[in-house]
Amino acid sequence: MRCKLILAFFRDRSTEETRREEEGADLSSMGNCKSLSRALLGKAHVAPDAEWRMQDFGKTHVPDLEWRIHDFSSLLETGAKSATSAIFHCSGYNWLLQVIPMHKETGSETPYVALRLMTTQERMVPGHTVHVVFELSVYNHTKGMYCGCKASYNFHFKNSYSKEHCLIPLQELLKSSAFLVDDSCVFGVDILKIDVSSPEKKAVVVQKKATTVQNLFVQKKGFVKGKYTWNINNFLELDMDNFVRSPTFEVGVHKWYVGMYPHGNKYSTDCISLYLCLGASDELRLESKKVFVMTLSILDQKNGKHLTATSGLWVCNNGCGWGWADFFGLKKLKDPSGGYVVGSSCIVKADLTIIGSSNDG
């Protein structure tokens, strides 16, 4: 079973793709807390090893997002499967760019640097399809231009992430002075065309504006780590249709909490939805955006086969939560032999590591 890892935005004003250890399943995408969401990982779209080539977009090419990843070697050392930008805006939609630095196509041992485009689900109307044509690229400092590939994808209510597109073998990038300068890479995405398939069948005018520039900094050491265990003694008595949250806990001078929809939210299918969220008071005082990885687990109280999912690198935006809409199937969760709900007790654990920061350039 594959589960969608989604970054979610929500505002609670009342106060990177891993595995399930029980099944060995790949939890490769992340889910929505309340009203907004975006998913991350899906099937790859990769050129064969011997055929990788990137198109030169020319010196007049201006992307909608320019994403500078500093300390690229540190990103690799984290072992994170992906890193995702902060939001950028284009033509009434919210977008994100994701880098998968060590992607391997099925049957290939060659790791590629791959990119994918994502959007937020709150703009997606059920029954509508948003067809987008876009360009994914990496900056060639020697040529003074972006190089990459042109792609298209149909986004809709429950599918907010494009396929992966591999640009260059990782080893080629690492030994190239054209793409890697002072241990930094620059990636780009340009939205070319948006068509909405709906009863109205309208085309969206892509409004070009100044390039959004973002910087991602990954620390080599001095990570801030924290963990929290949420003992839920009345799990079966919870309001199964509404959002339930843990007490707050502090990591890196910020307050966080774990949230869940016990019966799943509107983006899930017969699964519990589980998230890590930033406290409302801390949303207002973020000076620079933190970059972090997190793991959420539901503990097996009988057999020790815990349900565990780990994210890639995320940028901590105001009003955000991060988690999985389809964390685990409700039927198996409540199976008495599983040990995840014992009597009415359910134990959820959160592990959080802050490994860098992000700012606008």
Coordinates of C-alpha atoms in Angstrom, one line a residue:
M1 CA 0.0 0.0 0.0
R2 CA 1.4 3.4 -1.0
C3 CA 0.5 6.4 1.1
K4 CA 0.5 10.1 -0.1
L5 CA 2.9 12.3 1.9
I6 CA 1.4 15.8 1.9
L7 CA 2.2 19.2 3.4
A8 CA -0.9 20.9 4.6
F9 CA -1.9 24.4 5.5
F10 CA -4.4 25.1 8.2
R11 CA -5.0 27.7 10.9
D12 CA -6.0 26.6 14.3
R13 CA -6.5 29.8 16.3
S14 CA -7.8 28.0 19.4
T15 CA -4.4 28.1 21.0
E16 CA 10.8 12.5 2.5
E17 CA 8.8 8.5 1.8
T18 CA 9.8 6.0 4.1
R19 CA 8.3 2.8 5.4
R20 CA 5.8 1.0 7.5
E21 CA 7.8 -1.4 9.7
E22 CA 4.9 -3.8 10.0
E23 CA 4.4 -4.2 6.2
G24 CA 7.7 -2.9 4.8
A25 CA 5.5 -0.5 2.7
D26 CA 6.9 2.7 1.2
L27 CA 5.2 5.7 2.7
S28 CA 6.3 8.0 0.0
S29 CA 3.8 10.9 0.3
M30 CA 2.4 13.2 2.9
G31 CA -1.2 14.4 3.7
N32 CA -3.5 17.3 4.6
C33 CA -4.4 18.5 8.1
K34 CA -7.5 20.5 7.4
S35 CA -8.3 22.3 4.1
L36 CA -5.1 22.6 2.1
S37 CA -2.7 19.8 1.1
R38 CA -0.1 18.7 -1.3
A39 CA 1.4 15.4 -2.2
L40 CA 4.9 14.5 -3.0
L41 CA 6.0 11.2 -4.5
G42 CA 4.7 9.1 -7.3
K43 CA 6.0 7.0 -10.2
A44 CA 9.1 8.2 -11.9
H45 CA 9.4 9.4 -15.4
V46 CA 13.1 8.9 -16.3
A47 CA 15.3 8.9 -19.4
P48 CA 17.4 5.7 -19.8
D49 CA 20.9 6.1 -18.4
A50 CA 22.6 6.4 -21.8
E51 CA 20.1 8.9 -23.2
W52 CA 20.0 11.7 -20.5
R53 CA 20.2 15.1 -22.2
M54 CA 18.9 18.4 -21.1
Q55 CA 17.5 21.1 -23.4
D56 CA 19.1 24.6 -23.3
F57 CA 16.4 27.1 -22.6
G58 CA 18.4 30.1 -23.7
K59 CA 19.6 33.2 -21.9
T60 CA 16.2 34.9 -22.2
H61 CA 14.5 32.1 -20.2
V62 CA 13.1 33.5 -16.9
P63 CA 11.6 30.9 -14.5
D64 CA 8.7 31.5 -12.1
L65 CA 10.8 30.1 -9.2
E66 CA 14.5 30.1 -8.8
W67 CA 15.4 27.8 -5.9
R68 CA 19.0 28.0 -4.6
I69 CA 20.1 24.9 -2.6
H70 CA 23.2 25.9 -0.7
D71 CA 25.4 23.2 0.9
F72 CA 24.2 20.5 -1.6
S73 CA 26.7 18.0 -0.1
S74 CA 25.0 18.5 3.3
L75 CA 21.7 17.7 1.7
L76 CA 23.0 14.4 0.4
E77 CA 24.6 13.6 3.8
T78 CA 21.2 13.9 5.6
G79 CA 20.0 10.9 3.6
A80 CA 16.7 12.6 2.9
K81 CA 14.9 11.2 -0.1
S82 CA 13.6 14.7 -1.2
A83 CA 13.6 18.4 -0.4
T84 CA 10.6 20.6 -1.1
S85 CA 10.6 24.4 -1.6
A86 CA 8.3 26.9 0.1
I87 CA 5.2 27.9 -1.9
F88 CA 5.4 30.2 -4.9
H89 CA 2.4 31.7 -6.6
C90 CA 1.4 31.8 -10.3
S91 CA -2.0 32.5 -11.9
G92 CA -4.2 31.9 -8.9
Y93 CA -2.6 28.6 -7.9
N94 CA 0.0 27.7 -5.2
W95 CA 3.0 25.7 -6.4
L96 CA 6.0 24.0 -5.0
L97 CA 9.2 22.5 -6.5
Q98 CA 10.6 19.2 -5.2
V99 CA 14.1 17.9 -5.7
I100 CA 14.8 14.2 -5.4
P101 CA 18.6 14.1 -5.3
M102 CA 19.3 10.4 -5.5
H103 CA 16.4 9.0 -7.5
K104 CA 16.9 5.6 -9.1
E105 CA 14.6 4.3 -11.8
T106 CA 13.3 0.8 -11.3
G107 CA 15.9 -1.6 -12.7
S108 CA 18.7 1.0 -12.8
E109 CA 21.5 1.6 -10.3
T110 CA 22.3 5.1 -11.5
P111 CA 21.1 7.8 -9.1
Y112 CA 19.6 10.9 -10.9
V113 CA 18.8 14.4 -9.7
A114 CA 15.0 14.5 -10.4
L115 CA 12.5 17.3 -10.1
R116 CA 8.7 17.4 -9.8
L117 CA 6.0 20.1 -9.7
M118 CA 3.4 20.2 -7.0
T119 CA 0.3 22.2 -6.3
T120 CA -1.9 22.7 -3.2
Q121 CA -5.2 20.8 -3.1
E122 CA -7.3 23.5 -1.7
R123 CA -7.5 25.1 -5.1
M124 CA -8.5 21.9 -6.8
V125 CA -12.3 21.5 -7.3
P126 CA -13.6 17.9 -7.2
G127 CA -14.5 16.9 -10.8
H128 CA -12.1 19.5 -12.3
T129 CA -8.8 18.7 -14.0
V130 CA -6.0 21.3 -14.3
H131 CA -3.7 20.6 -17.2
V132 CA -0.4 22.3 -16.8
V133 CA 2.5 22.7 -19.2
F134 CA 5.8 23.6 -17.4
E135 CA 9.6 23.5 -17.6
L136 CA 11.9 22.0 -15.0
S137 CA 15.5 23.1 -15.0
V138 CA 18.9 23.4 -13.4
Y139 CA 21.1 26.5 -13.9
N140 CA 24.3 26.0 -16.0
H141 CA 26.8 28.7 -14.8
T142 CA 29.2 28.1 -17.6
K143 CA 26.6 28.8 -20.3
G144 CA 24.7 31.4 -18.2
M145 CA 21.3 29.7 -18.8
Y146 CA 18.9 27.2 -17.5
C147 CA 18.9 23.6 -18.9
G148 CA 16.2 21.1 -18.4
C149 CA 13.0 19.5 -19.8
K150 CA 9.5 20.5 -20.8
A151 CA 6.7 18.5 -19.3
S152 CA 2.9 18.5 -18.7
Y153 CA 0.6 17.0 -16.1
N154 CA -3.1 16.8 -15.2
F155 CA -3.6 17.9 -11.6
H156 CA -6.8 17.2 -9.8
F157 CA -8.5 17.0 -6.3
K158 CA -6.6 13.9 -5.2
N159 CA -3.5 14.1 -7.4
S160 CA -1.6 17.3 -6.7
Y161 CA 1.9 16.1 -7.7
S162 CA 3.5 15.6 -11.1
K163 CA 5.7 12.7 -12.2
E164 CA 9.3 12.8 -11.4
H165 CA 11.6 14.0 -14.2
C166 CA 15.2 13.2 -14.1
L167 CA 17.6 15.9 -15.3
I168 CA 21.1 14.7 -14.8
P169 CA 22.9 11.8 -13.1
L170 CA 24.0 12.7 -9.6
Q171 CA 27.6 12.0 -10.2
E172 CA 27.6 14.1 -13.4
L173 CA 26.3 17.0 -11.3
L174 CA 28.8 16.5 -8.5
K175 CA 31.8 16.6 -10.8
S176 CA 30.5 19.5 -12.9
S177 CA 31.7 23.1 -12.3
A178 CA 28.8 24.2 -14.5
F179 CA 26.0 23.0 -12.3
L180 CA 27.6 22.9 -8.9
V181 CA 29.4 26.1 -7.8
D182 CA 30.6 26.5 -4.2
D183 CA 28.6 23.5 -3.2
S184 CA 25.4 25.2 -4.4
C185 CA 22.9 24.3 -7.1
V186 CA 20.1 26.5 -8.6
F187 CA 16.9 24.8 -9.8
G188 CA 14.0 26.4 -11.6
V189 CA 10.4 25.9 -12.8
D190 CA 8.4 27.9 -15.3
I191 CA 4.6 27.6 -15.7
L192 CA 3.9 27.9 -19.4
K193 CA 0.2 27.0 -19.8
I194 CA -2.8 26.2 -17.6
D195 CA -6.1 24.7 -18.9
V196 CA -9.0 23.8 -16.6
S197 CA -11.2 20.9 -17.7
S198 CA -14.6 21.6 -16.1
P199 CA -18.2 22.3 -17.2
E200 CA -16.9 25.8 -18.1
K201 CA -13.8 24.5 -19.9
K202 CA -11.7 27.6 -19.4
A203 CA -8.1 28.5 -20.1
V204 CA -6.2 30.3 -17.4
V205 CA -4.1 33.3 -18.5
V206 CA -0.6 32.7 -17.2
Q207 CA 0.5 36.0 -15.7
K208 CA 4.2 36.5 -15.8
K209 CA 5.8 38.4 -13.0
A210 CA 9.1 38.8 -11.3
T211 CA 10.9 35.5 -10.5
T212 CA 10.4 34.2 -6.9
V213 CA 13.8 33.5 -5.4
Q214 CA 14.2 31.1 -2.5
N215 CA 17.3 29.9 -0.6
L216 CA 17.6 26.6 1.2
F217 CA 20.5 26.2 3.7
V218 CA 21.3 22.8 5.2
Q219 CA 23.5 22.6 8.3
K220 CA 26.4 20.2 8.6
K221 CA 26.0 19.8 12.3
G222 CA 24.2 21.3 15.3
F223 CA 20.8 19.8 14.5
V224 CA 18.0 20.5 16.9
K225 CA 16.2 17.3 17.8
G226 CA 13.1 16.6 19.8
K227 CA 10.5 14.0 20.4
Y228 CA 7.0 13.7 21.9
T229 CA 4.8 10.8 22.9
W230 CA 1.0 11.2 22.8
N231 CA -0.8 8.7 25.0
I232 CA -4.4 8.6 23.9
N233 CA -6.4 6.7 26.5
N234 CA -9.8 7.3 25.0
F235 CA -9.1 6.7 21.3
L236 CA -12.4 4.8 20.6
E237 CA -14.4 7.6 22.3
L238 CA -12.9 10.4 20.2
D239 CA -15.0 12.4 17.8
M240 CA -14.1 10.3 14.8
D241 CA -15.1 12.9 12.2
N242 CA -13.2 15.9 13.5
F243 CA -9.7 17.1 14.0
V244 CA -8.2 16.0 17.3
R245 CA -4.9 17.5 18.6
S246 CA -2.3 16.6 21.3
P247 CA -1.0 19.0 24.0
T248 CA 1.8 21.2 22.6
F249 CA 5.5 20.4 23.0
E250 CA 8.6 22.5 22.3
V251 CA 11.4 21.8 19.8
G252 CA 13.8 24.5 18.6
V253 CA 12.1 27.2 20.7
H254 CA 8.9 26.6 18.7
K255 CA 5.7 24.9 19.9
W256 CA 4.3 22.0 18.0
Y257 CA 1.5 19.5 18.3
V258 CA 0.4 16.2 16.8
G259 CA -3.0 16.2 15.1
M260 CA -5.2 13.5 13.6
Y261 CA -8.5 12.7 12.0
P262 CA -9.3 9.4 13.6
H263 CA -11.5 8.4 10.6
G264 CA -9.5 10.3 8.0
N265 CA -10.2 13.6 6.3
K266 CA -11.6 14.3 2.8
Y267 CA -8.4 13.4 1.1
S268 CA -8.1 9.9 2.7
T269 CA -9.7 6.6 1.9
D270 CA -10.7 4.4 5.0
C271 CA -7.5 5.5 6.8
I272 CA -6.5 7.4 9.8
S273 CA -4.9 10.8 8.9
L274 CA -1.9 11.9 11.0
Y275 CA 0.0 15.2 11.1
L276 CA 2.7 17.3 12.8
C277 CA 1.6 20.9 13.2
L278 CA 3.1 24.3 14.2
G279 CA 1.4 26.0 17.2
A280 CA -0.7 29.1 16.3
S281 CA 1.3 31.5 18.4
D282 CA 4.6 30.4 16.8
E283 CA 3.2 30.9 13.3
L284 CA 3.2 34.6 13.9
R285 CA 6.9 34.9 15.1
L286 CA 8.8 32.8 12.6
E287 CA 11.7 35.0 11.5
S288 CA 13.3 32.6 9.0
K289 CA 11.6 29.4 7.9
K290 CA 13.0 26.3 9.5
V291 CA 13.9 23.3 7.4
F292 CA 13.2 19.9 9.1
V293 CA 12.5 16.2 8.8
M294 CA 10.0 14.4 10.9
T295 CA 8.8 10.9 11.7
L296 CA 5.4 10.0 13.0
S297 CA 4.6 6.6 14.5
I298 CA 1.7 4.6 16.0
L299 CA 3.2 2.2 18.5
D300 CA 2.4 -1.5 18.5
Q301 CA 1.8 -2.1 22.2
K302 CA 1.8 -5.9 21.8
N303 CA 4.3 -7.0 19.1
G304 CA 6.6 -4.0 18.8
K305 CA 5.9 -3.7 15.0
H306 CA 5.4 0.0 15.0
L307 CA 3.8 1.9 12.1
T308 CA 6.4 4.5 11.1
A309 CA 6.6 7.1 8.4
T310 CA 9.4 9.6 7.7
S311 CA 9.2 12.8 5.6
G312 CA 11.8 14.4 3.3
L313 CA 13.0 18.0 4.0
W314 CA 10.2 20.5 4.4
V315 CA 10.2 24.3 4.7
C316 CA 8.3 25.4 7.8
N317 CA 5.7 27.9 6.5
N318 CA 3.2 29.8 8.7
G319 CA -0.1 28.0 9.1
C320 CA 1.3 24.6 8.0
G321 CA 0.9 21.1 9.1
W322 CA 2.7 18.1 7.7
G323 CA 1.5 14.5 7.6
W324 CA -0.2 11.6 5.9
A325 CA -3.9 11.6 4.9
D326 CA -3.7 7.8 4.4
F327 CA -1.4 7.0 7.3
F328 CA -2.8 3.5 7.9
G329 CA -6.0 1.6 7.2
L330 CA -8.7 1.8 9.9
K331 CA -9.6 -1.9 9.7
K332 CA -6.0 -3.0 10.5
L333 CA -5.5 -0.2 13.0
K334 CA -8.4 -1.4 15.1
D335 CA -7.7 -5.1 14.7
P336 CA -7.2 -6.4 18.3
S337 CA -4.3 -8.7 17.2
G338 CA -2.3 -5.7 15.9
G339 CA -1.6 -4.0 19.2
Y340 CA -2.2 -0.4 17.8
V341 CA -5.4 0.1 19.8
V342 CA -5.4 -1.8 23.1
G343 CA -8.7 -1.4 24.9
S344 CA -9.1 2.3 24.0
S345 CA -5.4 3.1 24.2
C346 CA -3.5 4.4 21.2
I347 CA 0.1 5.8 21.4
V348 CA 1.4 8.2 18.8
K349 CA 5.1 9.3 18.7
A350 CA 6.6 12.3 16.9
D351 CA 10.3 12.7 16.2
L352 CA 11.4 16.1 14.8
T353 CA 14.9 17.3 13.6
I354 CA 15.5 20.9 12.5
I355 CA 18.4 20.7 10.0
G356 CA 18.5 24.1 8.3
S357 CA 16.6 27.3 7.3
S358 CA 15.1 28.9 4.3
N359 CA 14.6 32.5 3.2
D360 CA 13.4 34.5 0.2
G361 CA 16.2 35.9 -2.0

